[in-house]
Amino acid sequence: MVERDCPPALNGALPSAGATRRRLISVAATLLVLPVLPRLAQAATILAVRTWPADEYTRVTLELDSELKAEQFTLENPHRLVVDIEGLTISAALNDLVSKVRPDDPYIQSLRVAQNRPNVVRLVFDLKQPVAPQVFTLKPVADYQYRLVLDLYPKIAQDPLIAILNKQSGPDVDDPLARILEDIQRNPVTRADPPEPPRVQGQQPAPPLPSTPKPPPATANRGKQRMLTIALDPGHGGEDPGAIGSSGLREKDVVLRIARRLKALIDSQPQMRAYLTRDDDYFVPLHVRVQKARRVRADLFISIHADAWIKPTANGSSVFALSQRGATSTQARWMADKENAADLIGGVNLGSHDRQVAKVLLDLSTTAQINDSLKVGNAFLDEIKKINRLHKNSVEQAGFAVLKAPDIPSVLVETAFISNPQEEALLRSTSHQDKLAQAMMTGIQRYFTANPPLARLGDVS
Ligand SMILES: [Zn+2]
C-alpha cells in the first residue's frame, strides 16, 4: 500500500480522504497485532544482576521482565558450570555480571558470557571446586520482578558441626559435641557420606546436612558442667534485605552485627559457645536455620530481627515465641506472616526435597519447647527493658516458621523498629548494638541459672 510505505511528507502531496481512512485502518490493524508479534521476537530484558558469594553456597540472580527457561550442565577438567538461557540476547547488564564475580568467591573463578545461538545466551562459570547446582525461577514478589536463580552448592554440604570447632571446651567442661566431633574425625565416612534424600523429578536437591551421630556415653563426665551451645540466627540476608529504615539501614546488616557481638560475648563464657546460622550476606531458608541449630544440638535458638511498621512512630522492642494455637494478637500474627515471607523474598527452590523436610519439621513442635521459650523470652524482656522501651510487656506468640525446632527453646527478638528514625539511629550505633547483645547475654545466663540444663538425650549411659 502506497500510503503506508510512503508517508505524505515524502509523497509530496496531501492524501485523499479515502487514502487517509485506509491508512488509519492499516495502522489500527498494526496496533492490533503489536502486543502479540513483538513479544515472540523480542528478547527479555535484564533488569538487574546480583551475586551473593558465601562459604555455604554462591547465588547468582538475574532479574528479568519475563520468566525464562534455563538449562545447565557441568564439565570437568577443569570444573565448569554451563547455563544456557533461552530468550536472551547479550546486553550491557549481562556483561555487568562478569564484573560482579568477586575474587574471594569460594566457588566461581571467573565467568564468560556469549551468544550461543540466536536466542540463547550461554554463561560459562569457571569453578574453583566442583558444584551441585540448582537452577530455578521465582515469580515476582515484593520489589522483585521475575528472577532466574543459579545456586552453586558444594558437592558435599558443609557440616555446621565443623564450624563450631572454633571453640573447644576446657578440661572441666563436659562437651557432648566434642565427643561427636572426635567420632566424626575417627570415622570421616559419617560426615562424607550423608544419606541420599529422595529426588524430586526435574529438581536437583540441595546437598543434605549430614545426620547427627549419637554422642558416646558420658560416664566419665558426670558432675562436670555441661558445655552449652547457643544458635544465633540473624534474620534475612542476601536477596532478602528485611526491613529498611528511612536513612537506608537494612535489617539484614544490623541484625548480623548484633548477632556477631552477642556471639563474642557467649564465646567468652567458659561453658558456652555460639553458632551463627549465617555469618555473611546470603540467604538461608527458614527451615535450614532450624536444621542447622538441631545439627549442632543447640540448647537455645535466638532469631534476631528489627521491626518495621507503616507509621514511623511505632517503637519498642518485642520478643516472640511459637504458638500452637493461633497468635496471641493480630500484631503477632501479622509479624509472623511477615517474617515467614522471608523464604519467598529470599528465594527458595520450591521443587526441592528440602521443602518436604521443612513441612514435616514444622508439625513436630511441642508444648515443652514453647514453655521453655516463654521463660527465655521473659528473661530477655526483663533485660531489654533496661535499655529500650518495650513494645509489649509480655512475650507474644505466633506461628513463626523459624521457631519450630521441636526440641530447642526458641525466641525471636525484634530489637527495635528500624522504621522509626530514632530507633534506626539507635540500631546503627555500635554502643546500642553492644547494649542489646549484653542484655540478651544476661537474659541467656538468667534463663540457664533458673533452668539448669539437663543431660542431653544420649549423654547418659
Ligand atoms: Zn525480620
Short mmCIF file of C-alpha atoms and ligand atoms in Angstrom, two decimals:
data_model
loop_
_atom_site.label_atom_id
_atom_site.label_comp_id
_atom_site.label_asym_id
_atom_site.label_seq_id
_atom_site.Cartn_x
_atom_site.Cartn_y
_atom_site.Cartn_z
CA MET A 1 0.00 0.00 0.00
CA VAL A 2 1.45 3.34 -1.12
CA GLU A 3 0.04 5.30 1.80
CA ARG A 4 1.77 3.09 4.34
CA ASP A 5 5.10 2.74 2.62
CA CYS A 6 5.41 6.34 1.61
CA PRO A 7 4.29 9.00 4.10
CA PRO A 8 2.70 12.26 2.79
CA ALA A 9 5.80 14.31 3.52
CA LEU A 10 7.82 12.09 1.20
CA ASN A 11 4.97 11.74 -1.28
CA GLY A 12 4.92 15.45 -1.87
CA ALA A 13 1.10 15.53 -1.93
CA LEU A 14 -1.70 15.52 0.61
CA PRO A 15 -3.51 12.16 0.71
CA SER A 16 -7.14 11.85 -0.25
CA ALA A 17 -9.80 11.28 2.44
CA GLY A 18 -10.13 7.64 1.25
CA ALA A 19 -6.41 7.08 1.46
CA THR A 20 -6.31 8.54 5.00
CA ARG A 21 -9.11 6.21 6.09
CA ARG A 22 -7.30 3.21 4.55
CA ARG A 23 -4.12 4.25 6.32
CA LEU A 24 -5.94 4.57 9.67
CA ILE A 25 -7.40 1.10 9.21
CA SER A 26 -3.96 -0.18 8.35
CA VAL A 27 -2.42 1.48 11.43
CA ALA A 28 -5.22 0.10 13.57
CA ALA A 29 -4.55 -3.39 12.22
CA THR A 30 -0.86 -2.99 13.01
CA LEU A 31 -1.72 -1.86 16.54
CA LEU A 32 -3.93 -4.91 16.99
CA VAL A 33 -1.09 -7.31 16.25
CA LEU A 34 1.53 -5.26 18.09
CA PRO A 35 1.07 -6.79 21.54
CA VAL A 36 1.45 -10.29 20.12
CA LEU A 37 4.11 -10.19 17.41
CA PRO A 38 7.00 -8.35 19.07
CA ARG A 39 6.73 -10.47 22.23
CA LEU A 40 7.54 -13.55 20.19
CA ALA A 41 10.57 -11.99 18.61
CA GLN A 42 11.80 -9.67 21.35
CA ALA A 43 14.35 -10.86 23.90
CA ALA A 44 13.64 -10.50 27.60
CA THR A 45 15.19 -7.51 29.33
CA ILE A 46 17.57 -7.95 32.22
CA LEU A 47 16.63 -5.55 34.99
CA ALA A 48 19.43 -6.38 37.42
CA VAL A 49 22.15 -8.93 38.11
CA ARG A 50 23.38 -9.85 41.58
CA THR A 51 25.87 -12.27 43.10
CA TRP A 52 25.86 -13.50 46.71
CA PRO A 53 29.08 -15.37 47.36
CA ALA A 54 29.27 -17.28 50.66
CA ASP A 55 31.07 -20.33 52.01
CA GLU A 56 27.81 -22.25 52.18
CA TYR A 57 26.82 -21.57 48.56
CA THR A 58 27.10 -18.84 45.97
CA ARG A 59 23.95 -17.46 44.41
CA VAL A 60 23.75 -15.66 41.07
CA THR A 61 20.46 -13.87 40.35
CA LEU A 62 19.24 -12.47 37.05
CA GLU A 63 16.19 -10.27 37.45
CA LEU A 64 14.11 -10.09 34.28
CA ASP A 65 10.89 -8.65 32.92
CA SER A 66 9.63 -12.12 31.98
CA GLU A 67 10.11 -15.74 33.02
CA LEU A 68 12.90 -17.52 31.15
CA LYS A 69 13.89 -21.15 30.74
CA ALA A 70 17.42 -22.22 31.54
CA GLU A 71 19.30 -25.49 31.20
CA GLN A 72 22.53 -26.35 32.91
CA PHE A 73 25.26 -28.96 32.85
CA THR A 74 28.66 -29.36 34.44
CA LEU A 75 32.01 -30.18 32.83
CA GLU A 76 35.23 -31.48 34.34
CA ASN A 77 38.94 -30.89 33.71
CA PRO A 78 38.68 -28.07 34.54
CA HIS A 79 35.44 -27.83 36.51
CA ARG A 80 32.85 -25.64 34.78
CA LEU A 81 29.14 -24.95 35.07
CA VAL A 82 27.39 -24.12 31.80
CA VAL A 83 23.98 -22.43 31.85
CA ASP A 84 22.02 -21.83 28.64
CA ILE A 85 19.29 -19.22 28.97
CA GLU A 86 16.61 -19.14 26.29
CA GLY A 87 15.05 -15.85 25.17
CA LEU A 88 18.04 -13.64 25.87
CA THR A 89 20.48 -11.64 23.82
CA ILE A 90 23.78 -10.26 25.07
CA SER A 91 23.39 -6.92 26.81
CA ALA A 92 25.37 -4.49 28.93
CA ALA A 93 23.60 -5.85 32.04
CA LEU A 94 24.82 -9.37 31.28
CA ASN A 95 28.36 -8.19 30.78
CA ASP A 96 27.99 -6.39 34.10
CA LEU A 97 27.51 -9.80 35.71
CA VAL A 98 31.08 -10.74 34.77
CA SER A 99 32.41 -7.86 36.87
CA LYS A 100 30.22 -8.90 39.80
CA VAL A 101 32.17 -12.12 40.38
CA ARG A 102 34.27 -11.37 43.45
CA PRO A 103 37.86 -12.61 43.63
CA ASP A 104 37.09 -14.19 47.03
CA ASP A 105 34.06 -16.13 45.74
CA PRO A 106 34.54 -19.66 47.14
CA TYR A 107 33.05 -21.31 44.04
CA ILE A 108 33.41 -19.08 40.96
CA GLN A 109 36.83 -18.37 39.48
CA SER A 110 35.54 -16.39 36.51
CA LEU A 111 32.54 -16.09 34.23
CA ARG A 112 32.24 -15.97 30.45
CA VAL A 113 29.12 -14.80 28.63
CA ALA A 114 28.38 -15.39 24.94
CA GLN A 115 25.52 -15.54 22.46
CA ASN A 116 25.43 -19.29 21.86
CA ARG A 117 22.54 -19.37 19.40
CA PRO A 118 20.36 -16.50 18.07
CA ASN A 119 18.04 -16.63 21.07
CA VAL A 120 20.23 -18.36 23.63
CA VAL A 121 22.84 -16.84 25.90
CA ARG A 122 25.42 -19.17 27.38
CA LEU A 123 27.06 -18.49 30.76
CA VAL A 124 30.19 -20.49 31.49
CA PHE A 125 31.33 -20.44 35.11
CA ASP A 126 34.94 -21.49 35.61
CA LEU A 127 34.86 -23.08 39.04
CA LYS A 128 37.23 -23.24 41.99
CA GLN A 129 35.64 -26.52 43.09
CA PRO A 130 33.01 -28.91 41.71
CA VAL A 131 29.43 -27.82 42.45
CA ALA A 132 25.96 -29.32 42.74
CA PRO A 133 23.98 -26.54 41.03
CA GLN A 134 20.32 -25.68 41.49
CA VAL A 135 18.73 -23.53 38.80
CA PHE A 136 15.18 -22.28 39.30
CA THR A 137 12.87 -19.35 38.64
CA LEU A 138 10.90 -17.17 41.03
CA LYS A 139 7.73 -15.24 40.25
CA PRO A 140 7.53 -11.50 41.02
CA VAL A 141 7.36 -10.78 44.76
CA ALA A 142 7.85 -7.68 46.91
CA ASP A 143 10.09 -5.31 44.90
CA TYR A 144 11.37 -8.03 42.60
CA GLN A 145 10.29 -8.96 39.07
CA TYR A 146 10.94 -12.46 37.66
CA ARG A 147 14.15 -13.98 38.94
CA LEU A 148 16.31 -16.67 37.43
CA VAL A 149 18.37 -18.10 40.27
CA LEU A 150 21.58 -20.12 39.97
CA ASP A 151 22.69 -21.60 43.29
CA LEU A 152 26.15 -23.15 43.36
CA TYR A 153 26.36 -25.58 46.27
CA PRO A 154 29.41 -27.66 47.12
CA LYS A 155 29.13 -31.34 46.21
CA ILE A 156 29.25 -32.20 49.91
CA ALA A 157 27.35 -29.88 52.23
CA GLN A 158 29.43 -28.17 54.88
CA ASP A 159 28.81 -29.60 58.30
CA PRO A 160 27.74 -26.99 60.88
CA LEU A 161 29.50 -29.12 63.48
CA ILE A 162 32.82 -28.35 61.86
CA ALA A 163 32.12 -24.62 62.05
CA ILE A 164 31.63 -24.95 65.77
CA LEU A 165 35.16 -26.32 66.26
CA ASN A 166 36.24 -22.69 66.76
CA LYS A 167 35.78 -23.15 70.49
CA GLN A 168 36.99 -26.19 72.35
CA SER A 169 35.71 -26.83 75.83
CA GLY A 170 38.10 -26.69 78.78
CA PRO A 171 39.04 -29.78 80.83
CA ASP A 172 36.38 -29.01 83.45
CA VAL A 173 33.53 -28.92 81.00
CA ASP A 174 31.57 -31.88 79.70
CA ASP A 175 31.15 -31.33 75.96
CA PRO A 176 28.90 -33.82 74.15
CA LEU A 177 29.75 -32.13 70.84
CA ALA A 178 33.47 -32.69 71.36
CA ARG A 179 32.76 -36.40 71.60
CA ILE A 180 30.64 -36.28 68.42
CA LEU A 181 33.42 -34.39 66.65
CA GLU A 182 36.04 -36.90 67.78
CA ASP A 183 33.81 -39.61 66.43
CA ILE A 184 33.49 -37.81 63.08
CA GLN A 185 37.24 -37.36 62.86
CA ARG A 186 37.83 -41.04 63.66
CA ASN A 187 35.22 -42.12 61.08
CA PRO A 188 35.19 -39.48 58.35
CA VAL A 189 32.66 -41.59 56.43
CA THR A 190 29.97 -40.41 58.87
CA ARG A 191 30.41 -36.91 57.56
CA ALA A 192 31.46 -37.51 53.99
CA ASP A 193 28.70 -39.92 53.15
CA PRO A 194 25.37 -38.35 54.17
CA PRO A 195 22.19 -40.28 53.36
CA GLU A 196 20.85 -39.56 49.90
CA PRO A 197 17.41 -37.90 50.04
CA PRO A 198 14.69 -38.95 47.58
CA ARG A 199 14.89 -36.82 44.42
CA VAL A 200 12.02 -34.75 43.14
CA GLN A 201 11.56 -35.11 39.39
CA GLY A 202 13.46 -32.49 37.45
CA GLN A 203 14.99 -30.95 40.53
CA GLN A 204 18.42 -31.18 41.95
CA PRO A 205 18.17 -31.34 45.75
CA ALA A 206 20.38 -29.17 47.92
CA PRO A 207 23.10 -31.26 49.50
CA PRO A 208 21.63 -32.69 52.71
CA LEU A 209 23.10 -31.78 56.04
CA PRO A 210 24.84 -34.83 57.45
CA SER A 211 22.86 -36.67 60.10
CA THR A 212 23.99 -36.21 63.68
CA PRO A 213 25.62 -39.30 65.12
CA LYS A 214 24.66 -40.20 68.69
CA PRO A 215 27.27 -38.99 71.15
CA PRO A 216 29.19 -41.68 73.01
CA PRO A 217 28.19 -42.25 76.66
CA ALA A 218 29.35 -39.61 79.13
CA THR A 219 30.10 -41.80 82.13
CA ALA A 220 33.49 -40.20 82.71
CA ASN A 221 31.98 -36.71 82.69
CA ARG A 222 29.42 -36.95 85.49
CA GLY A 223 29.49 -33.98 87.83
CA LYS A 224 31.05 -31.64 85.31
CA GLN A 225 29.21 -28.60 83.98
CA ARG A 226 27.94 -29.21 80.51
CA MET A 227 29.00 -27.09 77.56
CA LEU A 228 26.03 -25.11 76.22
CA THR A 229 25.56 -24.27 72.57
CA ILE A 230 23.52 -21.22 71.60
CA ALA A 231 22.36 -20.90 68.00
CA LEU A 232 22.13 -17.26 66.91
CA ASP A 233 20.04 -16.59 63.85
CA PRO A 234 20.49 -13.19 62.17
CA GLY A 235 17.29 -12.77 60.13
CA HIS A 236 17.09 -12.32 56.35
CA GLY A 237 20.26 -11.91 54.21
CA GLY A 238 21.21 -11.94 50.54
CA GLU A 239 18.22 -11.31 48.28
CA ASP A 240 16.12 -10.59 51.35
CA PRO A 241 17.16 -7.28 52.93
CA GLY A 242 14.41 -7.45 55.59
CA ALA A 243 13.03 -4.06 56.62
CA ILE A 244 14.84 -0.90 55.51
CA GLY A 245 14.97 2.28 57.62
CA SER A 246 14.39 5.77 56.24
CA SER A 247 18.12 6.52 56.29
CA GLY A 248 18.82 3.28 54.42
CA LEU A 249 19.87 0.97 57.28
CA ARG A 250 18.99 -2.60 56.28
CA GLU A 251 17.66 -5.11 58.80
CA LYS A 252 19.83 -7.92 57.39
CA ASP A 253 23.01 -5.94 58.04
CA VAL A 254 22.24 -4.63 61.50
CA VAL A 255 20.98 -7.95 62.86
CA LEU A 256 24.17 -9.67 61.67
CA ARG A 257 26.25 -7.05 63.50
CA ILE A 258 24.25 -7.55 66.71
CA ALA A 259 24.47 -11.35 66.38
CA ARG A 260 28.26 -11.21 65.95
CA ARG A 261 28.55 -9.07 69.09
CA LEU A 262 26.41 -11.49 71.04
CA LYS A 263 28.45 -14.42 69.70
CA ALA A 264 31.66 -12.82 71.02
CA LEU A 265 30.05 -12.41 74.47
CA ILE A 266 28.81 -16.00 74.52
CA ASP A 267 32.15 -17.40 73.32
CA SER A 268 33.90 -15.57 76.17
CA GLN A 269 31.91 -17.62 78.71
CA PRO A 270 33.75 -20.73 79.88
CA GLN A 271 30.82 -23.10 79.36
CA MET A 272 29.13 -21.62 76.34
CA ARG A 273 29.67 -21.40 72.65
CA ALA A 274 27.66 -19.67 69.96
CA TYR A 275 26.89 -20.81 66.45
CA LEU A 276 25.67 -18.40 63.74
CA THR A 277 23.12 -19.78 61.27
CA ARG A 278 24.55 -17.26 58.80
CA ASP A 279 27.75 -15.27 59.09
CA ASP A 280 27.65 -13.41 55.80
CA ASP A 281 25.26 -11.61 53.47
CA TYR A 282 23.44 -14.53 51.83
CA PHE A 283 20.01 -16.04 52.24
CA VAL A 284 19.35 -19.08 54.42
CA PRO A 285 15.86 -20.62 54.11
CA LEU A 286 13.94 -20.65 57.38
CA HIS A 287 13.84 -24.43 57.81
CA VAL A 288 17.58 -24.69 57.08
CA ARG A 289 18.20 -22.31 60.01
CA VAL A 290 16.25 -24.73 62.21
CA GLN A 291 18.07 -27.77 60.77
CA LYS A 292 21.45 -26.18 61.45
CA ALA A 293 20.54 -25.45 65.07
CA ARG A 294 19.45 -29.06 65.53
CA ARG A 295 22.60 -30.37 63.87
CA VAL A 296 24.80 -28.54 66.42
CA ARG A 297 22.48 -29.76 69.20
CA ALA A 298 21.75 -26.18 70.26
CA ASP A 299 20.40 -25.64 73.77
CA LEU A 300 18.81 -22.37 72.73
CA PHE A 301 17.84 -20.69 69.45
CA ILE A 302 17.69 -16.89 69.18
CA SER A 303 16.48 -15.27 65.97
CA ILE A 304 17.42 -11.59 65.76
CA HIS A 305 15.35 -9.08 63.79
CA ALA A 306 14.34 -5.42 63.58
CA ASP A 307 10.71 -4.41 63.23
CA ALA A 308 9.02 -2.18 60.69
CA TRP A 309 5.61 -0.57 60.61
CA ILE A 310 3.95 1.85 58.20
CA LYS A 311 3.74 4.52 60.89
CA PRO A 312 7.23 5.82 61.78
CA THR A 313 6.07 6.47 65.35
CA ALA A 314 5.81 2.74 66.21
CA ASN A 315 8.63 1.88 68.61
CA GLY A 316 9.95 -0.51 71.24
CA SER A 317 11.44 -3.98 71.46
CA SER A 318 9.43 -7.20 71.47
CA VAL A 319 10.09 -10.89 71.98
CA PHE A 320 8.13 -13.70 70.33
CA ALA A 321 7.76 -17.42 70.93
CA LEU A 322 5.96 -20.08 68.94
CA SER A 323 2.26 -20.68 69.29
CA GLN A 324 0.47 -23.94 68.60
CA ARG A 325 -2.99 -22.43 68.85
CA GLY A 326 -3.09 -19.23 66.84
CA ALA A 327 -1.43 -15.91 67.59
CA THR A 328 -1.77 -14.00 70.86
CA SER A 329 -2.62 -10.80 68.96
CA THR A 330 -3.26 -9.61 65.42
CA GLN A 331 0.06 -7.81 65.54
CA ALA A 332 1.86 -11.06 66.45
CA ARG A 333 0.11 -12.90 63.61
CA TRP A 334 0.99 -10.13 61.20
CA MET A 335 4.59 -10.22 62.37
CA ALA A 336 4.81 -14.00 61.90
CA ASP A 337 3.33 -13.73 58.39
CA LYS A 338 5.83 -11.03 57.53
CA GLU A 339 8.83 -12.97 58.84
CA ASN A 340 7.63 -16.22 57.25
CA ALA A 341 7.53 -14.43 53.87
CA ALA A 342 11.34 -14.30 54.02
CA ASP A 343 11.52 -17.57 52.06
CA LEU A 344 9.55 -16.04 49.19
CA ILE A 345 11.69 -12.90 49.04
CA GLY A 346 14.99 -14.61 49.83
CA GLY A 347 14.17 -17.21 47.20
CA VAL A 348 13.69 -20.89 47.95
CA ASN A 349 13.65 -23.64 45.36
CA LEU A 350 10.06 -24.80 45.83
CA GLY A 351 10.65 -28.05 43.98
CA SER A 352 13.50 -29.23 46.17
CA HIS A 353 13.33 -32.05 48.64
CA ASP A 354 14.16 -29.60 51.43
CA ARG A 355 10.65 -28.19 51.35
CA GLN A 356 9.15 -31.56 52.26
CA VAL A 357 11.60 -31.89 55.14
CA ALA A 358 10.56 -28.41 56.26
CA LYS A 359 6.88 -29.36 56.29
CA VAL A 360 7.49 -32.44 58.45
CA LEU A 361 9.69 -30.47 60.83
CA LEU A 362 7.08 -27.75 61.24
CA ASP A 363 4.47 -30.17 62.53
CA LEU A 364 6.60 -31.51 65.36
CA SER A 365 6.61 -28.57 67.78
CA THR A 366 5.98 -29.40 71.40
CA THR A 367 4.37 -27.76 74.39
CA ALA A 368 7.55 -28.23 76.45
CA GLN A 369 9.56 -26.28 73.89
CA ILE A 370 7.06 -23.43 73.98
CA ASN A 371 7.03 -23.29 77.80
CA ASP A 372 10.82 -23.05 77.88
CA SER A 373 10.77 -20.46 75.10
CA LEU A 374 8.39 -18.30 77.16
CA LYS A 375 10.82 -18.45 80.10
CA VAL A 376 13.71 -17.37 77.85
CA GLY A 377 11.54 -14.64 76.36
CA ASN A 378 10.58 -13.25 79.78
CA ALA A 379 14.23 -13.19 80.87
CA PHE A 380 15.02 -11.27 77.66
CA LEU A 381 12.22 -8.74 78.17
CA ASP A 382 13.42 -8.09 81.75
CA GLU A 383 16.87 -7.21 80.45
CA ILE A 384 15.95 -5.41 77.23
CA LYS A 385 13.55 -3.07 79.07
CA LYS A 386 16.59 -1.63 80.86
CA ILE A 387 17.96 -0.32 77.58
CA ASN A 388 14.90 0.35 75.41
CA ARG A 389 11.17 0.84 75.69
CA LEU A 390 9.20 -2.38 75.27
CA HIS A 391 6.60 -2.53 72.52
CA LYS A 392 4.69 -5.14 74.53
CA ASN A 393 5.39 -6.13 78.16
CA SER A 394 4.87 -9.84 77.65
CA VAL A 395 6.19 -12.47 75.27
CA GLU A 396 3.89 -12.67 72.27
CA GLN A 397 3.20 -15.89 70.40
CA ALA A 398 2.51 -16.77 66.77
CA GLY A 399 3.39 -19.37 64.14
CA PHE A 400 6.93 -18.30 63.24
CA ALA A 401 8.47 -20.94 60.95
CA VAL A 402 11.96 -20.29 62.28
CA LEU A 403 10.93 -21.08 65.88
CA LYS A 404 9.69 -24.58 65.13
CA ALA A 405 12.60 -26.74 66.29
CA PRO A 406 10.63 -29.24 68.38
CA ASP A 407 13.47 -29.78 70.87
CA ILE A 408 15.13 -26.35 71.24
CA PRO A 409 13.71 -23.40 73.21
CA SER A 410 13.43 -20.73 70.53
CA VAL A 411 12.70 -17.00 70.63
CA LEU A 412 12.58 -14.26 68.04
CA VAL A 413 13.72 -10.83 69.21
CA GLU A 414 12.54 -7.72 67.38
CA THR A 415 15.32 -5.50 68.70
CA ALA A 416 13.65 -2.18 67.76
CA PHE A 417 11.66 -0.54 64.99
CA ILE A 418 14.02 0.20 62.11
CA SER A 419 11.11 2.16 60.57
CA ASN A 420 11.28 4.62 63.49
CA PRO A 421 14.04 7.19 62.75
CA GLN A 422 15.13 7.44 66.42
CA GLU A 423 15.30 3.67 66.83
CA GLU A 424 17.01 3.30 63.46
CA ALA A 425 19.73 5.64 64.77
CA LEU A 426 19.97 3.52 67.93
CA LEU A 427 20.29 0.32 65.91
CA ARG A 428 23.02 1.90 63.80
CA SER A 429 25.11 2.89 66.84
CA THR A 430 27.69 0.33 67.90
CA SER A 431 27.20 1.22 71.56
CA HIS A 432 23.50 0.34 71.35
CA GLN A 433 24.31 -2.87 69.44
CA ASP A 434 26.62 -3.74 72.36
CA LYS A 435 23.90 -2.95 74.90
CA LEU A 436 21.44 -5.20 73.05
CA ALA A 437 23.97 -8.03 72.88
CA GLN A 438 24.76 -7.61 76.58
CA ALA A 439 21.05 -7.58 77.51
CA MET A 440 20.50 -10.83 75.60
CA MET A 441 23.66 -12.34 77.15
CA THR A 442 22.35 -11.58 80.64
CA GLY A 443 18.95 -12.96 79.64
CA ILE A 444 20.60 -16.21 78.49
CA GLN A 445 22.51 -16.52 81.80
CA ARG A 446 19.38 -15.80 83.84
CA TYR A 447 17.45 -18.45 81.95
CA PHE A 448 20.10 -21.14 82.42
CA THR A 449 20.60 -20.25 86.09
CA ALA A 450 16.87 -20.64 86.77
CA ASN A 451 16.57 -23.68 84.48
CA PRO A 452 19.82 -25.68 84.73
CA PRO A 453 20.40 -27.66 81.55
CA LEU A 454 19.67 -31.33 81.78
CA ALA A 455 21.92 -34.00 80.37
CA ARG A 456 21.08 -34.35 76.73
CA LEU A 457 19.35 -37.44 75.43
CA GLY A 458 22.09 -39.90 74.62
CA ASP A 459 24.52 -38.35 77.09
CA VAL A 460 23.59 -40.65 79.95
CA SER A 461 24.81 -44.21 79.76
ZN ZN B 1 12.84 -9.59 60.18
#
